[in-house]
mmCIF file of N, CA and C in Angstrom:
data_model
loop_
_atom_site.group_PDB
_atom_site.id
_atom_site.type_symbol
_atom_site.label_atom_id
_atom_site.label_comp_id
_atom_site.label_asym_id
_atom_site.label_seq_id
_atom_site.Cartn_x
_atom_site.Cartn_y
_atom_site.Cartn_z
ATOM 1 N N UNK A 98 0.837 -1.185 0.000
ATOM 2 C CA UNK A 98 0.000 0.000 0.000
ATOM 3 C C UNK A 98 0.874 1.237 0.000
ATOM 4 N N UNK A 99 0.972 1.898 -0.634
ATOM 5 C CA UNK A 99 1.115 3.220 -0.920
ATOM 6 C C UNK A 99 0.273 4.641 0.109
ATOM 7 N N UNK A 100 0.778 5.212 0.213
ATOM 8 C CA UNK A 100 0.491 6.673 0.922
ATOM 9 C C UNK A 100 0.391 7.549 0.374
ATOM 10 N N UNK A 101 -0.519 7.360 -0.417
ATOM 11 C CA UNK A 101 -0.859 8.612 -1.800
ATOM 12 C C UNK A 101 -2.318 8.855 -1.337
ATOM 13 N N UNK A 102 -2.262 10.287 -1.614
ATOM 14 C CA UNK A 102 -3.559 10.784 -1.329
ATOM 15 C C UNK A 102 -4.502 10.838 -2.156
ATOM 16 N N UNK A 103 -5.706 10.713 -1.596
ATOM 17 C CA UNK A 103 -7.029 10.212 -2.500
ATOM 18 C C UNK A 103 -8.087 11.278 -2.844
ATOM 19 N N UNK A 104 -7.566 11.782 -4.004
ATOM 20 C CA UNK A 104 -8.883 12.879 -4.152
ATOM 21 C C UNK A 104 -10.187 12.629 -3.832
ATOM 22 N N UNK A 105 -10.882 12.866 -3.184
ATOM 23 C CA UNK A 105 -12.849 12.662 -3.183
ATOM 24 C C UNK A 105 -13.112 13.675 -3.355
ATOM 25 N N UNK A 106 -14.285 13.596 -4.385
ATOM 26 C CA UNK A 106 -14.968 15.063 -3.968
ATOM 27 C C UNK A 106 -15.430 15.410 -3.159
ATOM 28 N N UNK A 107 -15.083 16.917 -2.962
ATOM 29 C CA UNK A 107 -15.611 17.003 -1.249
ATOM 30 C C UNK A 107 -17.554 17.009 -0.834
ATOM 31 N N UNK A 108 -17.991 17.354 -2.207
ATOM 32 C CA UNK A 108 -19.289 17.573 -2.018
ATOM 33 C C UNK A 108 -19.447 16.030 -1.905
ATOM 34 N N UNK A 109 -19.032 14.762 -2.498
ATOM 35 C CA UNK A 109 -19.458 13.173 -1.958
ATOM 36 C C UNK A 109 -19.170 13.189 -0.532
ATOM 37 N N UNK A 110 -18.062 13.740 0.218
ATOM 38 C CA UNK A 110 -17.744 13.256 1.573
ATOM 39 C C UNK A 110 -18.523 14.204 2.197
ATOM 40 N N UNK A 111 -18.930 15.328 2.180
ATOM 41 C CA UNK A 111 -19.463 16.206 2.878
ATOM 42 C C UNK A 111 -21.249 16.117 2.907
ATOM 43 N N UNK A 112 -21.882 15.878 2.017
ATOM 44 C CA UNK A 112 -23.210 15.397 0.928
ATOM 45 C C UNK A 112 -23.386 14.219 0.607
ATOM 46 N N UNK A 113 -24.030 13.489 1.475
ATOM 47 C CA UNK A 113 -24.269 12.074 1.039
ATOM 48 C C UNK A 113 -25.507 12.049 -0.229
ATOM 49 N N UNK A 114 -25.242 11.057 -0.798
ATOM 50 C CA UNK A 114 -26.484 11.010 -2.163
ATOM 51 C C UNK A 114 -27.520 11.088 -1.317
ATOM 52 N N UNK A 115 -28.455 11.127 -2.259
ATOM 53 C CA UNK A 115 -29.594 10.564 -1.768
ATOM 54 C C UNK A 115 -30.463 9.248 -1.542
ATOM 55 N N UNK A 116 -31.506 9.492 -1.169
ATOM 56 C CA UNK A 116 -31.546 7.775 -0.494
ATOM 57 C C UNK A 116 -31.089 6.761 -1.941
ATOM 58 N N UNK A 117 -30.659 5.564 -1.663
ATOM 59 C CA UNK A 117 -30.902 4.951 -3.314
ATOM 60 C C UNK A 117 -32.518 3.999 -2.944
ATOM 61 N N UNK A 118 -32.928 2.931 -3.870
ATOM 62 C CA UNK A 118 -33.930 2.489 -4.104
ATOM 63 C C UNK A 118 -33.705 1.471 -2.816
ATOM 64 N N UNK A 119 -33.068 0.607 -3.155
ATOM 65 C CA UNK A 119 -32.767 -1.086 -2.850
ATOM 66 C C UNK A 119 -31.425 -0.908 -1.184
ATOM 67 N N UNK A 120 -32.056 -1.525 -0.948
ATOM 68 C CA UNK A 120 -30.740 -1.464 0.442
ATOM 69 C C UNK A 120 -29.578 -2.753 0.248
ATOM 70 N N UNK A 121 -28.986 -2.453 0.903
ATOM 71 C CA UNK A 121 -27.412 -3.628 0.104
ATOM 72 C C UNK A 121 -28.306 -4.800 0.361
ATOM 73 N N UNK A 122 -28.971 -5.100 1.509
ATOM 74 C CA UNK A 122 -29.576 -6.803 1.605
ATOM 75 C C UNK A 122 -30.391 -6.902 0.706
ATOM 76 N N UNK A 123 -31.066 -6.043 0.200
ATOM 77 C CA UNK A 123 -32.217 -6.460 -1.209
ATOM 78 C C UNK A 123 -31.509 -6.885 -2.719
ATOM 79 N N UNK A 124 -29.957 -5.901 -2.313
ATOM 80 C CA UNK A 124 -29.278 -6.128 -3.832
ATOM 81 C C UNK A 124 -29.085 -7.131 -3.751
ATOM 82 N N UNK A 125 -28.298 -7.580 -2.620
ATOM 83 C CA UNK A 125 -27.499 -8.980 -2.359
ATOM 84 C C UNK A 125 -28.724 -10.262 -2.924
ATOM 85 N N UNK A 126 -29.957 -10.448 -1.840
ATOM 86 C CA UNK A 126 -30.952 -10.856 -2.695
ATOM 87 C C UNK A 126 -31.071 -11.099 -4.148
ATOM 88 N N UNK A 127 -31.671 -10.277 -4.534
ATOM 89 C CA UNK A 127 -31.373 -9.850 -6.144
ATOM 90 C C UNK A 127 -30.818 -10.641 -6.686
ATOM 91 N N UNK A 128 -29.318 -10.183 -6.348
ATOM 92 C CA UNK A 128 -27.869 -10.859 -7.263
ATOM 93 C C UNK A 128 -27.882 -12.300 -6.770
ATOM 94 N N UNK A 129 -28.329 -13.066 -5.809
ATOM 95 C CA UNK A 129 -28.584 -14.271 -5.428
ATOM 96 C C UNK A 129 -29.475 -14.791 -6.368
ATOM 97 N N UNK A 130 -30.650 -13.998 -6.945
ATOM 98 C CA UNK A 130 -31.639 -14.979 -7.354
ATOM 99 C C UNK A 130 -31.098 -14.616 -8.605
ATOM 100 N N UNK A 131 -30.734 -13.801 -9.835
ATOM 101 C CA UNK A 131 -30.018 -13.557 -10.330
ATOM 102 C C UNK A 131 -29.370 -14.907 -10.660
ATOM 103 N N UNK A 132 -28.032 -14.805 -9.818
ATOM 104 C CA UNK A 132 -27.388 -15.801 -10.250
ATOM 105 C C UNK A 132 -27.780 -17.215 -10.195
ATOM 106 N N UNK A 133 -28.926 -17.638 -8.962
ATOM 107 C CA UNK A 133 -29.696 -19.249 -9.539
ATOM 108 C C UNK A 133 -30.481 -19.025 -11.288
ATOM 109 N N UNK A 134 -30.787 -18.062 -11.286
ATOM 110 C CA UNK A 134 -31.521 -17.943 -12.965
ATOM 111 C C UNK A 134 -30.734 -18.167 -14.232
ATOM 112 N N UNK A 135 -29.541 -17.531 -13.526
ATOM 113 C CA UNK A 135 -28.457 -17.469 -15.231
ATOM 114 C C UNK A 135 -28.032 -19.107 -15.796
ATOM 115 N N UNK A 136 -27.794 -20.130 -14.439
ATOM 116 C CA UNK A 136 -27.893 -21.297 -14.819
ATOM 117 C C UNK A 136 -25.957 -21.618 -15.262
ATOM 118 N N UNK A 137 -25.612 -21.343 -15.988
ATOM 119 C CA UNK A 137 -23.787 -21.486 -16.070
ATOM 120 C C UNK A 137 -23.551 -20.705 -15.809
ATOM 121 N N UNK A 138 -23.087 -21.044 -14.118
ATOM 122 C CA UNK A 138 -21.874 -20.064 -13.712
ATOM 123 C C UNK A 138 -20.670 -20.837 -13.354
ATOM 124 N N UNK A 139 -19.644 -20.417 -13.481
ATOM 125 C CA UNK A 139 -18.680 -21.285 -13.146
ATOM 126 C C UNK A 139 -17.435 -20.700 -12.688
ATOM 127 N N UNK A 140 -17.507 -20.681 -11.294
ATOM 128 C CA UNK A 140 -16.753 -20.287 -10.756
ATOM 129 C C UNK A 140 -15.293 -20.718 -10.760
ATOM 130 N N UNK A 141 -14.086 -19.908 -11.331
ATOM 131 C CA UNK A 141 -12.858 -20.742 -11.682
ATOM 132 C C UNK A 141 -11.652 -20.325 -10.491
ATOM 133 N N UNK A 142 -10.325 -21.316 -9.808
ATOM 134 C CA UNK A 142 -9.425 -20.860 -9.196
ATOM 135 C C UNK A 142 -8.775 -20.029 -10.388
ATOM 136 N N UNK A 143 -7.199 -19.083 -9.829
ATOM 137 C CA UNK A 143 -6.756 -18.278 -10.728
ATOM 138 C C UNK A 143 -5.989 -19.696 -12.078
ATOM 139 N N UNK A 144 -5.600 -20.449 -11.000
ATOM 140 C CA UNK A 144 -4.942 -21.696 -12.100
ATOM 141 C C UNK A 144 -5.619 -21.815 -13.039
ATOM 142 N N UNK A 145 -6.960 -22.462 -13.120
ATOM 143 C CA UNK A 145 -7.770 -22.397 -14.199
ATOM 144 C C UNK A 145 -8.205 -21.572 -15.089
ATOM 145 N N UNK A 146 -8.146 -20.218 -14.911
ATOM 146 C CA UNK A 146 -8.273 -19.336 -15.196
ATOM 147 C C UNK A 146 -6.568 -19.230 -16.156
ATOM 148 N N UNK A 147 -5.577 -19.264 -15.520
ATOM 149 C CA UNK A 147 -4.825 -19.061 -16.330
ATOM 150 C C UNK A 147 -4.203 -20.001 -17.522
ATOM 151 N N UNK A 148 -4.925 -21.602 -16.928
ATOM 152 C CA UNK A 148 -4.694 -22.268 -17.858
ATOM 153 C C UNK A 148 -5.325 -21.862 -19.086
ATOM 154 N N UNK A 149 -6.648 -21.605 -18.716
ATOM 155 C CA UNK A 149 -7.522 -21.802 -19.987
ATOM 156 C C UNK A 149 -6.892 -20.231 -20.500
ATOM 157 N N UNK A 150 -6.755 -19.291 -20.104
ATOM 158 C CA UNK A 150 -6.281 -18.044 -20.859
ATOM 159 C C UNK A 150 -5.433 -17.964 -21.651
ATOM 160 N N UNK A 151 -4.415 -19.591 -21.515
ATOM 161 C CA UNK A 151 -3.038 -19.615 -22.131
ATOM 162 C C UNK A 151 -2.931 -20.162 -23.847
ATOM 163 N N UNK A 152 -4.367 -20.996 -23.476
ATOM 164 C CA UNK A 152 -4.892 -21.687 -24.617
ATOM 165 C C UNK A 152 -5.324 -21.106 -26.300
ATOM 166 N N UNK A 153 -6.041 -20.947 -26.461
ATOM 167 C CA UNK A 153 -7.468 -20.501 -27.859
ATOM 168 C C UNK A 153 -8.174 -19.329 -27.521
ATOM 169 N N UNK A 154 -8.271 -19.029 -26.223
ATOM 170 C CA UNK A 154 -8.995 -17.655 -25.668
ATOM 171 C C UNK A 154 -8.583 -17.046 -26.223
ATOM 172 N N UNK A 155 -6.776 -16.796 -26.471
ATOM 173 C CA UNK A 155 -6.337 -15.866 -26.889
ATOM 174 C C UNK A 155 -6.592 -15.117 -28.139
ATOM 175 N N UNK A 156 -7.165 -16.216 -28.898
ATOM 176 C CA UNK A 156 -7.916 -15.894 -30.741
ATOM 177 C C UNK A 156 -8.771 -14.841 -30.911
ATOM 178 N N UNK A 157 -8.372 -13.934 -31.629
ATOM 179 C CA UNK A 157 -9.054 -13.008 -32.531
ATOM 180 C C UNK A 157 -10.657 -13.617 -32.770
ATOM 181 N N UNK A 158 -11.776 -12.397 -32.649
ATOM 182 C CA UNK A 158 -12.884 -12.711 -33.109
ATOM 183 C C UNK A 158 -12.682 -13.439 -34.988
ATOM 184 N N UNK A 159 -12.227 -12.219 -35.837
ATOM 185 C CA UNK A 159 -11.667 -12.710 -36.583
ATOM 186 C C UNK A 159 -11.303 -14.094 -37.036
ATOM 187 N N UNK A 160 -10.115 -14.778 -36.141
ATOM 188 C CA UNK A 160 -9.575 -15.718 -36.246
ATOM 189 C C UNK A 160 -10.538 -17.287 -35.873
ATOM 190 N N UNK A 161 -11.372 -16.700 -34.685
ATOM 191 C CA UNK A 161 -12.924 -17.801 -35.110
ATOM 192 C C UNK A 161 -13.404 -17.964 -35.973
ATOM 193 N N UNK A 162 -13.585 -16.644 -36.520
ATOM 194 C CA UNK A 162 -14.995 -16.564 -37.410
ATOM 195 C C UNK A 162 -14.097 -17.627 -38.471
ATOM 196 N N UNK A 163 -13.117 -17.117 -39.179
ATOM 197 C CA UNK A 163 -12.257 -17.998 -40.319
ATOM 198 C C UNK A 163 -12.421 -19.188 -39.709
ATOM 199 N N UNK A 164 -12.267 -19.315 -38.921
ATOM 200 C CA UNK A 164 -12.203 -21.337 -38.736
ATOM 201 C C UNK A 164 -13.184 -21.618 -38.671
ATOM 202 N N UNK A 165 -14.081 -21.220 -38.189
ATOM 203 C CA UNK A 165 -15.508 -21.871 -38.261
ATOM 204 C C UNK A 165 -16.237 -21.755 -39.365
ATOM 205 N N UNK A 166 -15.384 -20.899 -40.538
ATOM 206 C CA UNK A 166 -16.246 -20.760 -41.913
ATOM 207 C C UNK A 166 -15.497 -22.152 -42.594
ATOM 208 N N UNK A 167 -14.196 -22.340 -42.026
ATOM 209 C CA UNK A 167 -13.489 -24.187 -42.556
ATOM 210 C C UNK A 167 -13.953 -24.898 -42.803
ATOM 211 N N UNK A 168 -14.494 -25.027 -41.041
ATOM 212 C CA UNK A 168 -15.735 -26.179 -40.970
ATOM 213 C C UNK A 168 -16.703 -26.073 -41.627
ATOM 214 N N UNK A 169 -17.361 -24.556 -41.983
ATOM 215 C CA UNK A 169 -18.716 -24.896 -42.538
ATOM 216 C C UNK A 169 -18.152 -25.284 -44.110
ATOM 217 N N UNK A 170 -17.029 -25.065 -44.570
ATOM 218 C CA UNK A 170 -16.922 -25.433 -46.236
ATOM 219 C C UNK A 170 -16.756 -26.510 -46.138
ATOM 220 N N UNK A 171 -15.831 -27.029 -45.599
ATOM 221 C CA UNK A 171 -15.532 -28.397 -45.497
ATOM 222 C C UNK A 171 -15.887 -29.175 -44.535
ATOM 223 N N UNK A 172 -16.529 -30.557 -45.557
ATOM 224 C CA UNK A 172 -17.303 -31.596 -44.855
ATOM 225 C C UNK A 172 -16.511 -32.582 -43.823
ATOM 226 N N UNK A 173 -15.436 -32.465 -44.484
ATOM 227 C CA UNK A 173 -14.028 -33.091 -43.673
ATOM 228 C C UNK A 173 -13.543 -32.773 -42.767
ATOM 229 N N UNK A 174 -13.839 -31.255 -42.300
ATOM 230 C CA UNK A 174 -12.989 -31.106 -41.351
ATOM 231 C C UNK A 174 -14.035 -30.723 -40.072
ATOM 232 N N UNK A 175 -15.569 -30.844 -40.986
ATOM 233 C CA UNK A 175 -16.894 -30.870 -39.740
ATOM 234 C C UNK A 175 -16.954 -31.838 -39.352
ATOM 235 N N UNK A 176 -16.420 -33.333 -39.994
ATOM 236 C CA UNK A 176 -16.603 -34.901 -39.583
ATOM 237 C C UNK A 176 -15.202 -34.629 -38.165
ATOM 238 N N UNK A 177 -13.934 -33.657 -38.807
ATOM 239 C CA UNK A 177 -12.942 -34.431 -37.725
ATOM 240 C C UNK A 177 -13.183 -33.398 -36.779
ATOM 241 N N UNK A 178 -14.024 -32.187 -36.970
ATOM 242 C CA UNK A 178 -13.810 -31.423 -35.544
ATOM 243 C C UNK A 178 -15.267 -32.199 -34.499
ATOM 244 N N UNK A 179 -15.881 -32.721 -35.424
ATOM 245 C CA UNK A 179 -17.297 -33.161 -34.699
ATOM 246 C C UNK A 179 -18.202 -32.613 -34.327
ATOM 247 N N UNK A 180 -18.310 -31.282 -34.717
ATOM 248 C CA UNK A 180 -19.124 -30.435 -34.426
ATOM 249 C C UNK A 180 -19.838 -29.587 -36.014
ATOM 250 N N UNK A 181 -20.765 -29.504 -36.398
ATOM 251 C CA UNK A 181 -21.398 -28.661 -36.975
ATOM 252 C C UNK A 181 -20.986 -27.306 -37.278
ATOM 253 N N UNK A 182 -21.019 -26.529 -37.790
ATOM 254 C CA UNK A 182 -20.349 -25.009 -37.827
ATOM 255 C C UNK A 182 -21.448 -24.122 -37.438
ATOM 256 N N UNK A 183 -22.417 -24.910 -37.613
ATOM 257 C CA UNK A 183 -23.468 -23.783 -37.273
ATOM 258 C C UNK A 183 -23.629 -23.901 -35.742
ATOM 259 N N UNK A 184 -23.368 -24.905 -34.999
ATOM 260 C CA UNK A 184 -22.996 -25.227 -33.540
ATOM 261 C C UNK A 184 -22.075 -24.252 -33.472
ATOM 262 N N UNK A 185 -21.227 -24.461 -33.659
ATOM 263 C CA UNK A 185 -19.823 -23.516 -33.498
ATOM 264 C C UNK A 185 -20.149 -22.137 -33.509
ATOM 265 N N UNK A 186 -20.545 -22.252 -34.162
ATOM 266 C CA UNK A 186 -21.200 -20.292 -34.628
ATOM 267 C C UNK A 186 -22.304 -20.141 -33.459
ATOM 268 N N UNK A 187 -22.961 -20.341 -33.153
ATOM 269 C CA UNK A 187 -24.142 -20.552 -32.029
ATOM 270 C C UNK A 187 -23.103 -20.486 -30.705
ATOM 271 N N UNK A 188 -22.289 -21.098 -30.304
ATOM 272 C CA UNK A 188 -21.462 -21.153 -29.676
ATOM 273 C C UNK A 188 -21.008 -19.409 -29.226
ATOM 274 N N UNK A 189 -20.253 -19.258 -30.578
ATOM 275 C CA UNK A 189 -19.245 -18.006 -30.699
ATOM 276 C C UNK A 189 -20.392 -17.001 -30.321
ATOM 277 N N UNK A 190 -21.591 -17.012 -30.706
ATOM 278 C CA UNK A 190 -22.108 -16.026 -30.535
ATOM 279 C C UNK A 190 -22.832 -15.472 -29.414
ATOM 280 N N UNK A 191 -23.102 -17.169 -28.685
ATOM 281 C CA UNK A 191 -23.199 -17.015 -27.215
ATOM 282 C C UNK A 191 -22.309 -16.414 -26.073
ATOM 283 N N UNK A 192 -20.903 -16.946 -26.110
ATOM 284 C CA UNK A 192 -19.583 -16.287 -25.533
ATOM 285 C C UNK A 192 -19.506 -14.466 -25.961
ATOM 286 N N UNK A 193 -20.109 -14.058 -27.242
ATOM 287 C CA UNK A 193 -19.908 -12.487 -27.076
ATOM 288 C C UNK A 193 -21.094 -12.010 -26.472
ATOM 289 N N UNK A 194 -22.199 -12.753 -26.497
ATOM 290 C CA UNK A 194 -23.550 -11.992 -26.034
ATOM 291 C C UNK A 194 -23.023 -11.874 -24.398
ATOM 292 N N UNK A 195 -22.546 -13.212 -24.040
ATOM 293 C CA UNK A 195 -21.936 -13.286 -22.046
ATOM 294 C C UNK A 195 -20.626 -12.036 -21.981
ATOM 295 N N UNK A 196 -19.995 -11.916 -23.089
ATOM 296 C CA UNK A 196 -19.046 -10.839 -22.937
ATOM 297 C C UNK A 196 -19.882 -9.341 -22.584
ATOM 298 N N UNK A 197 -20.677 -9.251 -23.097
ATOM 299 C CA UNK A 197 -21.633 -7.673 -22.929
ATOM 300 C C UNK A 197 -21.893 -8.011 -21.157
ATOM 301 N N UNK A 198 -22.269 -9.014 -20.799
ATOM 302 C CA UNK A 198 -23.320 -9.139 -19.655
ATOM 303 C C UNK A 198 -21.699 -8.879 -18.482
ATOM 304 N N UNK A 199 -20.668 -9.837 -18.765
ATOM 305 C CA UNK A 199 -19.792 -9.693 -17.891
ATOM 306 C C UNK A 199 -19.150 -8.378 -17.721
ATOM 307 N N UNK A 200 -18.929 -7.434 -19.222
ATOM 308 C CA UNK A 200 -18.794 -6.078 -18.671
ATOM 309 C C UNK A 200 -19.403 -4.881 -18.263
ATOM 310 N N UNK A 201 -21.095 -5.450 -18.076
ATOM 311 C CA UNK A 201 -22.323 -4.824 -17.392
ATOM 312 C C UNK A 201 -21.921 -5.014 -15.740
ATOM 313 N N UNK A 202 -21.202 -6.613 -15.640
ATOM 314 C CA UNK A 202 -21.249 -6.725 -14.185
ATOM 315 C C UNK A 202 -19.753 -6.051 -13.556
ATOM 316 N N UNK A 203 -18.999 -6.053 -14.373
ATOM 317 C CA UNK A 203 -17.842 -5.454 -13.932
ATOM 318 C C UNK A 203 -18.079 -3.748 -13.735
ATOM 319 N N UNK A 204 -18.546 -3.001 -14.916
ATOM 320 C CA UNK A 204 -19.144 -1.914 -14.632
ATOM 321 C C UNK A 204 -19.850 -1.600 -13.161
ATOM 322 N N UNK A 205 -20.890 -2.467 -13.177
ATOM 323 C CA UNK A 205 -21.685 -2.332 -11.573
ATOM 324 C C UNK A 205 -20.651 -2.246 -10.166
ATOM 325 N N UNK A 206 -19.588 -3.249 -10.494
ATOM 326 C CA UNK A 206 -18.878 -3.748 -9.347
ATOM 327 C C UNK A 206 -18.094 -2.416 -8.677
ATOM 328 N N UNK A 207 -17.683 -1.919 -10.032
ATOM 329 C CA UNK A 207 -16.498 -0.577 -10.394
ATOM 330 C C UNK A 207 -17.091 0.262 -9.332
ATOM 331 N N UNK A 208 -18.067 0.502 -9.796
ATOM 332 C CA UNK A 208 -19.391 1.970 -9.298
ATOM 333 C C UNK A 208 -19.954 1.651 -7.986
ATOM 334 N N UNK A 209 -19.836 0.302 -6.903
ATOM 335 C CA UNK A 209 -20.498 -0.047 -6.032
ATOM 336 C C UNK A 209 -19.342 -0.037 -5.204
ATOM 337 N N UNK A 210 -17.959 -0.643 -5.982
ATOM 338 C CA UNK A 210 -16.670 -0.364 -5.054
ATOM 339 C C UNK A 210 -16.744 1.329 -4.606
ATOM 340 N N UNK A 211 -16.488 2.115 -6.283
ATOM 341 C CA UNK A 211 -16.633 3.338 -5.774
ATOM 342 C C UNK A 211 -17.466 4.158 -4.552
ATOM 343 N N UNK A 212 -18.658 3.630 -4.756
ATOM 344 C CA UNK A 212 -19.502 4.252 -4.123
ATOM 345 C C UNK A 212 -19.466 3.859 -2.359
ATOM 346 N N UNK A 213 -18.695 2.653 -2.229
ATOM 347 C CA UNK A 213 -18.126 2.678 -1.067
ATOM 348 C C UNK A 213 -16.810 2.916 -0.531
ATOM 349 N N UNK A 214 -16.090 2.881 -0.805
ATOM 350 C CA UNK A 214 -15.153 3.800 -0.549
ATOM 351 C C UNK A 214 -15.460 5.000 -0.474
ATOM 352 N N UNK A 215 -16.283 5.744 -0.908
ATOM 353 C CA UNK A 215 -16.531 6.978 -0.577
ATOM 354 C C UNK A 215 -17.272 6.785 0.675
ATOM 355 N N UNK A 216 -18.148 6.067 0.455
ATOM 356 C CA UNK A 216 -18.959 5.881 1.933
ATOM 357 C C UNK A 216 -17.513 5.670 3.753
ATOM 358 N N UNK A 217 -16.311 4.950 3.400
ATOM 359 C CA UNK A 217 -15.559 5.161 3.984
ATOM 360 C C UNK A 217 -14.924 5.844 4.391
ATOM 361 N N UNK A 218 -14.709 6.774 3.456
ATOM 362 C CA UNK A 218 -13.792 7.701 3.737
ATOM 363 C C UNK A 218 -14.971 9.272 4.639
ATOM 364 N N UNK A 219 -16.333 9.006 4.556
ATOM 365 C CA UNK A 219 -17.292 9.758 5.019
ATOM 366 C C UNK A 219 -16.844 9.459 6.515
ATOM 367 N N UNK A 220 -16.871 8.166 6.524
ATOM 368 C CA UNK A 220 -17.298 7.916 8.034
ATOM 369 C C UNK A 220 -15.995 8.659 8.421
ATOM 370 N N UNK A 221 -14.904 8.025 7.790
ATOM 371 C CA UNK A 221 -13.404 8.098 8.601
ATOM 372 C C UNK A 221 -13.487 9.848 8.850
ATOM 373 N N UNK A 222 -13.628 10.804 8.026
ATOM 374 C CA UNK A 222 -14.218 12.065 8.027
ATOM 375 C C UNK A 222 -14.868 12.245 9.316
ATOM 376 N N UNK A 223 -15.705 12.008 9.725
ATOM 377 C CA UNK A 223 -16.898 12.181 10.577
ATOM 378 C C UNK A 223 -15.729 11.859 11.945
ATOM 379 N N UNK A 224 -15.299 10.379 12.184
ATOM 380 C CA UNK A 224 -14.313 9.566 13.225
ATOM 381 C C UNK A 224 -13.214 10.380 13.145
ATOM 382 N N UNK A 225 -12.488 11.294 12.407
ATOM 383 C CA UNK A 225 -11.547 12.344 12.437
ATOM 384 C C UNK A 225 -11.915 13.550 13.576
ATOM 385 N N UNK A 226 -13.296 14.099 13.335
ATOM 386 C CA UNK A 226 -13.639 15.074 13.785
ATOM 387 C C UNK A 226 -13.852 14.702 15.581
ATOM 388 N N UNK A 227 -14.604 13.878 15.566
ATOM 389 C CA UNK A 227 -15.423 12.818 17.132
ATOM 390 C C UNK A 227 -13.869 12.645 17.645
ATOM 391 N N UNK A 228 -12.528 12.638 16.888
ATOM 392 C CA UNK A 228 -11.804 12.527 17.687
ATOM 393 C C UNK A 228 -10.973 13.897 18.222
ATOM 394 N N UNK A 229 -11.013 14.909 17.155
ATOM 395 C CA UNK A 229 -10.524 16.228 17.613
ATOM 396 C C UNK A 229 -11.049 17.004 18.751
ATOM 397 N N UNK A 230 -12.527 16.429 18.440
ATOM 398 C CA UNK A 230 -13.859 17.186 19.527
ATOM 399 C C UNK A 230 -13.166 16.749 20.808
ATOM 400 N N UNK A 231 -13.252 15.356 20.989
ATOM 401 C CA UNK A 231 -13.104 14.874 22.094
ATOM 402 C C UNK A 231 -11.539 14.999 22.718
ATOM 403 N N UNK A 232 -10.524 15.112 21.925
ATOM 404 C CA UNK A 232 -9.291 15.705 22.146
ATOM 405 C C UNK A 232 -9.809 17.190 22.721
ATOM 406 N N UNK A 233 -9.801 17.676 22.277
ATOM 407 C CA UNK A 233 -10.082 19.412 23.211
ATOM 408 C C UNK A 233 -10.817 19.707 23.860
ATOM 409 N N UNK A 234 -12.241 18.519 24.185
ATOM 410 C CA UNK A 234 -12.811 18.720 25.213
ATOM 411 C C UNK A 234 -11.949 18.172 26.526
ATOM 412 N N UNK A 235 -11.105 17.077 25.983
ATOM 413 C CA UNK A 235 -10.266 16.423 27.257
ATOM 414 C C UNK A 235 -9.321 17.664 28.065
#
């Protein structure tokens, strides 16, 4: 950790928003039932994660699309991959539709981290002062 100072705006630390809708236990909720609905989730260690990153992930949209147009020309190479191209393509197109959704959820995460940390640094604000008070009343 570093000792660099953290701009906030002062009107966030000084001005709390206003109320929001949902209280964290309703989100939490939510994102619980949420995630029984989505149905594949799959939670990976970093190993797995880096295995599989090391692999084909790495391929160009591009570089799918060409191979999977292989398969669809050739009957030979749909018999040895075993899969259909139009599977394949159904596939590919599922993995970018989950790409939108995963950087909807990363977005949220960004803005909920943010929005607490500010909420921290309020309090610590507030616990700064409760301690000066009480220093000079001593």
């Amino acid at each position: 950790m570093s000792n660099q100072k953290i701009d906030t705006p002062a009107a966030a630390v000084e001005n709390p928003p206003a109320a929001t809708t949902l209280s964290p236990e309703a989100v939490v909720e939510q994102l619980r039932l949420l995630r029984s609905q989505i149905g594949e989730v799959t939670p990976l260690t970093a190993a797995q994660r880096k295995t599989l990153r090391g692999g084909h992930a790495k391929a160009s949209n591009e570089e799918l699309q060409a191979s999977i147009n292989v398969i669809d020309a050739k009957d030979l190479v749909e018999q040895a991959v075993g899969q259909p191209a139009a599977e394949v393509r159904n596939l590919f197109e599922e993995a970018n539709h989950w790409t939108a959704v995963e950087d909807e959820l990363r977005t949220l995460l960004n803005g909920v981290a943010g929005a607490n940390l500010i909420r921290r640094q309020r309090v610590a604000l507030v616990s700064g002062r409760a301690y000066s008070v009480s220093a000079q009343l001593a």
